[in-house]
Short mmCIF file of C-alpha atoms in Angstrom, two decimals:
data_model
loop_
_atom_site.label_atom_id
_atom_site.label_comp_id
_atom_site.label_asym_id
_atom_site.label_seq_id
_atom_site.Cartn_x
_atom_site.Cartn_y
_atom_site.Cartn_z
CA MET A 63 -0.35 -0.34 -0.03
CA TYR A 64 1.24 3.57 -0.97
CA SER A 65 1.29 6.47 1.46
CA GLY A 66 -0.44 9.78 0.37
CA TYR A 67 3.07 10.82 -0.12
CA GLU A 68 4.36 8.36 -2.71
CA LEU A 69 0.87 8.47 -4.44
CA LEU A 70 1.44 12.50 -4.89
CA TRP A 71 5.17 11.61 -5.99
CA ILE A 72 3.71 8.77 -8.46
CA PHE A 73 1.26 11.30 -10.13
CA PHE A 74 3.84 14.05 -10.77
CA VAL A 75 6.49 11.79 -12.17
CA TYR A 76 4.27 9.63 -14.48
CA ALA A 77 2.51 12.98 -15.47
CA LEU A 78 6.17 14.39 -16.42
CA LEU A 79 6.99 10.99 -18.17
CA GLY A 80 3.52 10.97 -20.05
CA TRP A 81 4.26 14.55 -21.30
CA CYS A 82 7.39 13.15 -22.51
CA THR A 83 5.79 10.22 -24.18
CA GLU A 84 3.07 12.37 -26.08
CA VAL A 85 5.79 14.87 -26.95
CA SER A 86 8.19 12.32 -28.69
CA TYR A 87 4.88 10.59 -30.58
CA ALA A 88 3.89 14.22 -32.06
CA ALA A 89 7.66 14.62 -32.94
CA LEU A 90 7.58 11.34 -34.43
CA VAL A 91 4.44 12.08 -36.26
CA THR A 92 5.07 15.69 -37.54
CA GLY A 93 8.24 16.04 -37.42
CA LYS A 94 8.47 18.99 -35.10
CA PHE A 95 8.11 19.71 -31.45
CA VAL A 96 4.47 20.56 -30.04
CA ASN A 97 3.63 20.59 -26.62
CA ARG A 98 1.24 18.05 -26.38
CA GLY A 99 -0.26 18.80 -23.09
CA PHE A 100 -3.46 19.98 -21.75
CA LEU A 101 -1.61 22.18 -19.50
CA ASN A 102 1.18 24.62 -20.50
CA GLY A 103 3.88 22.66 -18.12
CA PRO A 104 5.35 19.95 -19.13
CA VAL A 105 3.00 17.31 -17.39
CA CYS A 106 0.01 15.37 -18.67
CA PRO A 107 -2.21 14.72 -15.76
CA ILE A 108 -4.21 12.02 -17.10
CA TYR A 109 -0.78 10.05 -16.95
CA GLY A 110 -0.16 10.72 -13.56
CA PHE A 111 -4.18 9.70 -12.74
CA GLY A 112 -3.95 6.78 -14.95
CA ALA A 113 -0.45 5.46 -12.85
CA ALA A 114 -1.75 5.93 -9.37
CA ILE A 115 -4.82 3.87 -10.45
CA ILE A 116 -2.83 1.20 -12.18
CA PHE A 117 -0.57 0.81 -9.12
CA LEU A 118 -3.45 1.03 -6.56
CA CYS A 119 -5.35 -1.73 -8.37
CA LEU A 120 -3.22 -4.04 -10.05
CA GLU A 121 0.26 -3.92 -8.87
CA PRO A 122 -1.11 -7.33 -6.71
CA LEU A 123 -1.37 -9.01 -10.30
CA LYS A 124 2.11 -8.10 -11.61
CA GLN A 125 2.87 -12.05 -11.37
CA ASN A 126 -0.09 -12.77 -13.82
CA LEU A 127 1.16 -10.74 -17.13
CA LEU A 128 -2.38 -11.66 -18.87
CA LEU A 129 -4.58 -10.12 -15.95
CA LEU A 130 -1.82 -7.30 -15.61
CA PHE A 131 -2.59 -6.33 -19.13
CA LEU A 132 -6.37 -6.61 -19.30
CA GLY A 133 -6.77 -4.82 -16.21
CA SER A 134 -4.46 -1.85 -17.81
CA VAL A 135 -6.55 -1.90 -20.89
CA LEU A 136 -9.41 -2.02 -18.68
CA LEU A 137 -8.67 1.17 -16.35
CA THR A 138 -7.14 3.22 -18.56
CA SER A 139 -9.86 3.08 -21.15
CA LEU A 140 -12.14 3.91 -18.34
CA LEU A 141 -10.11 6.71 -17.32
CA GLU A 142 -9.38 8.22 -20.99
CA LEU A 143 -13.37 7.85 -21.76
CA ALA A 144 -14.59 9.49 -18.26
CA ALA A 145 -11.58 12.20 -18.91
CA GLY A 146 -12.80 12.99 -22.52
CA PHE A 147 -16.19 13.29 -21.42
CA VAL A 148 -15.79 15.43 -18.47
CA LEU A 149 -13.72 17.81 -20.63
CA GLU A 150 -16.30 17.97 -23.32
CA LYS A 151 -19.07 19.04 -20.92
CA LEU A 152 -16.98 21.53 -18.93
CA PHE A 153 -15.25 23.46 -21.77
CA HIS A 154 -17.75 22.67 -24.56
CA GLN A 155 -14.92 20.95 -26.91
CA ARG A 156 -14.12 17.80 -27.99
CA TRP A 157 -10.22 17.38 -27.20
CA TRP A 158 -9.37 14.28 -28.91
CA ASP A 159 -11.51 12.43 -31.55
CA TYR A 160 -10.78 8.58 -32.46
CA SER A 161 -13.81 8.64 -34.61
CA ASP A 162 -11.73 7.71 -37.42
CA GLU A 163 -10.14 4.51 -35.55
CA PRO A 164 -12.05 1.29 -36.09
CA PHE A 165 -13.52 -0.43 -32.72
CA ASN A 166 -13.84 3.45 -30.96
CA LEU A 167 -16.30 4.09 -28.57
CA GLY A 168 -18.16 7.51 -29.24
CA GLY A 169 -14.80 8.72 -30.19
CA TYR A 170 -13.22 9.22 -26.90
CA ILE A 171 -11.32 5.62 -26.89
CA CYS A 172 -10.38 2.94 -29.63
CA LEU A 173 -9.13 -0.40 -29.50
CA ARG A 174 -5.58 0.42 -30.99
CA PHE A 175 -4.89 3.09 -28.24
CA SER A 176 -6.18 0.66 -25.20
CA ILE A 177 -4.06 -2.23 -26.24
CA ALA A 178 -1.23 0.52 -26.47
CA TRP A 179 -2.20 1.58 -22.92
CA GLY A 180 -2.34 -2.31 -21.76
CA LEU A 181 1.11 -2.59 -23.30
CA ILE A 182 2.38 0.43 -21.33
CA GLY A 183 0.99 -0.83 -18.28
CA LEU A 184 2.98 -4.25 -18.60
CA PHE A 185 6.42 -2.04 -19.08
CA VAL A 186 5.64 0.56 -16.39
CA VAL A 187 4.66 -2.14 -13.56
CA ASP A 188 7.07 -4.49 -14.25
CA LEU A 189 10.11 -2.49 -15.73
CA LEU A 190 10.13 1.02 -14.84
CA HIS A 191 7.69 1.63 -11.52
CA PRO A 192 10.77 -0.09 -9.35
CA THR A 193 13.34 2.33 -10.33
CA VAL A 194 10.85 5.07 -9.93
CA MET A 195 10.05 4.13 -6.54
CA LEU A 196 13.62 3.74 -5.31
CA LEU A 197 14.29 7.21 -6.30
CA VAL A 198 11.66 8.44 -4.69
CA ARG A 199 12.61 6.99 -1.21
CA LEU A 200 16.06 7.94 -1.63
CA LEU A 201 14.74 11.52 -1.52
CA PRO A 202 14.66 13.27 1.80
CA HIS A 203 11.20 13.36 3.03
CA THR A 204 11.13 16.89 4.02
CA LEU A 205 12.63 17.93 0.54
CA GLY A 206 10.29 15.85 -1.21
CA VAL A 207 7.23 17.65 0.67
CA VAL A 208 8.81 20.94 -0.12
CA LEU A 209 9.06 19.99 -3.79
CA LEU A 210 5.58 18.34 -3.93
CA ALA A 211 4.37 21.61 -2.53
CA CYS A 212 6.09 23.82 -5.01
CA PHE A 213 4.81 21.56 -8.03
CA GLY A 214 1.18 21.59 -6.55
CA ALA A 215 1.45 25.39 -6.73
CA VAL A 216 2.83 25.53 -10.27
CA ILE A 217 0.10 22.98 -11.67
CA ALA A 218 -2.48 25.21 -9.65
CA VAL A 219 -1.33 28.39 -11.49
CA ASP A 220 -0.96 26.71 -14.75
CA LEU A 221 -4.46 25.00 -14.54
CA ALA A 222 -6.02 28.44 -13.86
CA ALA A 223 -3.91 29.80 -16.70
CA THR A 224 -5.30 26.97 -19.14
CA GLY A 225 -9.07 27.80 -17.84
CA SER A 226 -8.48 31.21 -18.96
CA SER A 227 -7.08 30.53 -22.04
CA ILE A 228 -10.19 27.89 -23.00
CA ALA A 229 -12.94 30.74 -21.87
CA ARG A 230 -10.84 33.21 -23.96
CA LEU A 231 -11.14 30.74 -26.73
CA ASN A 232 -14.73 29.77 -26.61
CA ARG A 233 -15.99 33.49 -26.21
CA GLN A 234 -13.83 34.16 -29.67
CA LEU A 235 -15.45 31.13 -31.47
CA LYS A 236 -18.57 32.96 -30.06
CA GLN A 237 -17.76 36.17 -31.57
CA ILE A 238 -16.54 34.74 -35.07
CA ASP A 239 -19.53 32.59 -35.29
CA ALA A 240 -22.02 35.90 -34.59
CA LEU A 241 -19.88 38.02 -37.07
CA ALA A 242 -20.20 35.13 -39.94
CA GLY A 243 -23.85 34.77 -39.28
CA ARG A 244 -24.27 38.43 -39.65
CA ILE A 245 -21.96 38.62 -42.96
CA ARG A 246 -24.14 36.10 -44.55
CA GLU A 247 -27.46 37.66 -43.47
CA LEU A 248 -25.86 40.99 -45.69
CA SER A 249 -25.02 38.56 -48.16
CA ASP A 250 -28.31 37.35 -48.74
CA GLU A 251 -30.34 40.51 -48.37
CA LEU A 252 -27.95 41.88 -50.87
CA GLY A 253 -28.76 38.93 -53.12
CA GLU A 254 -32.13 39.58 -53.02
CA ASN A 255 -31.80 43.25 -53.90
CA LEU A 256 -29.85 41.93 -57.21
CA ALA A 257 -32.74 39.29 -57.69
CA ASP A 258 -35.22 42.63 -57.20
CA LYS A 259 -33.52 44.58 -59.77
CA VAL A 260 -33.50 41.82 -62.69
CA LEU A 261 -37.25 41.18 -62.16
CA GLU A 262 -37.70 44.78 -62.25
CA ALA A 263 -35.92 45.08 -65.37
CA ALA A 264 -37.75 42.59 -66.90
CA GLU A 265 -40.88 43.95 -66.34
CA LYS A 266 -39.96 47.40 -67.74
CA GLY A 267 -38.79 45.61 -70.86
CA THR A 268 -42.26 44.21 -71.43
CA ALA A 269 -44.17 47.21 -70.39
CA TRP A 270 -43.07 49.08 -73.51
CA LYS A 271 -44.92 46.74 -75.92
CA GLU A 272 -48.28 47.57 -74.55
CA GLU A 273 -50.75 50.28 -76.02
CA LEU A 274 -52.23 52.57 -73.27
CA ASP A 275 -54.48 55.29 -72.98
CA GLU A 276 -53.77 58.49 -71.12
CA GLN A 277 -55.39 57.45 -68.36
CA THR A 278 -52.94 54.13 -67.77
CA LYS A 279 -50.06 56.20 -68.95
CA GLN A 280 -50.35 58.57 -66.12
CA LEU A 281 -50.89 55.83 -63.65
CA ARG A 282 -47.35 54.48 -64.92
CA VAL A 283 -45.52 57.94 -64.57
CA ASP A 284 -46.87 57.83 -60.85
CA ALA A 285 -45.77 54.15 -60.48
CA ALA A 286 -42.50 55.06 -62.16
CA GLU A 287 -41.89 57.85 -59.71
CA ARG A 288 -42.78 55.55 -56.63
CA LYS A 289 -40.32 52.90 -58.31
CA GLU A 290 -37.47 55.69 -58.47
CA GLU A 291 -37.96 56.37 -54.89
CA ARG A 292 -38.00 52.82 -53.74
CA SER A 293 -35.00 52.24 -56.16
CA GLN A 294 -33.14 54.99 -54.36
CA GLU A 295 -34.13 54.02 -50.98
CA ARG A 296 -32.89 50.44 -52.10
CA LEU A 297 -29.84 51.70 -53.24
CA ARG A 298 -28.97 53.90 -50.14
CA ARG A 299 -29.78 50.37 -48.14
CA ARG A 300 -27.63 48.52 -50.22
CA ARG A 301 -24.75 51.00 -50.08
CA GLN A 302 -25.35 50.94 -46.18
CA ARG A 303 -25.13 47.23 -46.24
CA GLN A 304 -21.95 46.99 -48.27
CA GLN A 305 -20.11 49.34 -46.10
CA GLU A 306 -21.51 46.94 -42.72
CA LEU A 307 -20.19 43.94 -44.70
CA ALA A 308 -16.94 45.57 -45.11
CA GLU A 309 -16.75 46.64 -41.52
CA LEU A 310 -17.81 43.17 -40.47
CA GLY A 311 -15.23 41.42 -42.82
CA GLU A 312 -12.64 43.57 -40.70
CA LYS A 313 -13.90 42.88 -37.50
CA LEU A 314 -13.70 39.17 -38.56
CA GLU A 315 -10.39 39.27 -39.82
CA HIS A 316 -9.41 40.98 -36.30
CA ALA A 317 -11.25 38.45 -34.34
CA LEU A 318 -9.33 35.57 -36.46
CA ASP A 319 -6.10 37.08 -35.64
CA GLY A 320 -6.77 38.02 -32.33
CA HIS A 321 -5.79 34.45 -30.53
CA ALA A 322 -3.22 34.50 -27.51
CA PHE A 323 -0.44 32.33 -27.14
CA GLY A 324 -2.23 30.11 -24.47
CA GLN A 325 -5.28 29.52 -27.38
CA ARG A 326 -2.58 28.89 -30.22
CA ARG A 327 -0.95 26.60 -28.10
CA LEU A 328 -4.32 24.59 -27.04
CA MET A 329 -4.94 24.21 -30.90
CA ARG A 330 -1.45 22.79 -31.71
CA ALA A 331 -1.68 20.32 -29.18
CA PHE A 332 -4.89 18.93 -29.75
CA PRO A 333 -5.00 19.22 -33.98
CA LYS A 334 -8.30 17.04 -33.65
CA MET A 335 -9.79 19.49 -30.91
CA ARG A 336 -13.63 20.17 -32.17
CA SER A 337 -15.68 22.91 -30.67
CA ILE A 338 -19.29 21.32 -29.88
CA GLN A 339 -21.10 24.79 -30.31
CA HIS A 340 -18.67 26.94 -32.75
CA HIS A 341 -17.24 24.14 -35.03
CA GLN A 342 -17.19 26.22 -38.25
CA ALA A 343 -15.62 29.07 -36.32
CA LEU A 344 -12.78 26.78 -34.63
CA GLN A 345 -11.99 25.57 -38.32
CA ARG A 346 -11.63 29.05 -39.64
CA LEU A 347 -9.48 30.03 -36.57
CA ARG A 348 -7.07 26.94 -37.26
CA ARG A 349 -6.88 27.83 -40.91
CA ARG A 350 -6.34 31.18 -40.22
CA MET A 351 -3.60 30.09 -37.87
CA GLU A 352 -1.79 27.98 -40.07
CA ARG A 353 -1.59 30.31 -43.00
CA LYS A 354 0.00 32.90 -40.92
CA GLU A 355 2.39 30.03 -39.84
CA GLN A 356 3.26 29.26 -43.31
CA SER A 357 3.63 32.71 -44.72
#
């Protein structure tokens, strides 16, 4: 049985090792460094929680490799499923998505990575963990407590900063969607005005072929004057809408360029991140960021 002190060290050590694993995997896939953690610092808390759960529940099974493997698959998959669901409900973002993988469950987990977690569980319990615990127990207890307190404070600050970045990102996505919606409305209105002008021109083209008496001609003059007034009013509204459309375009461009470091880092860290409420806005923001990085 582990003490609370040892469990905290297990959490921090494996959160760090998990971050190293994620960064290494991303480097192999993309050919460049990407901070793949949910937080800004070099930790992936889900790995720390996963390690603590495995050692608490499965270490007694270390002599039975099959049960250890199956238990690791089950526990880590449940943890990943719960984490993905909770994070989505809290922040309205789908942070990872395995929907393209065969045998996935809601896109939160998939068979391929569940098997990988099972193999990692075997490696960690049988080979890595004894060395980790030896180093932890060699550390003077007082120094260990001080370090844990420092690490905890740093993670708390990091968590607050990350939460703030996510909140700003959600506000930005909401603004982008609102601007894009208004731009679509104005474009539709301008399109309707153009259609009205075409229909009006077609009607005038057939009117001159009719033979009219003086009363009918006068009625047409009056109607033409009213149409001219309406035409001028429509032209004025059209120019106003074109001006508003240009202003909205500038605001949208500013909104797309307004993402801060924390928001950019999150989009790089989670390339499959999907906004539940503002999916199109997130795609626009991601494309804008990628174009700026390429230029």
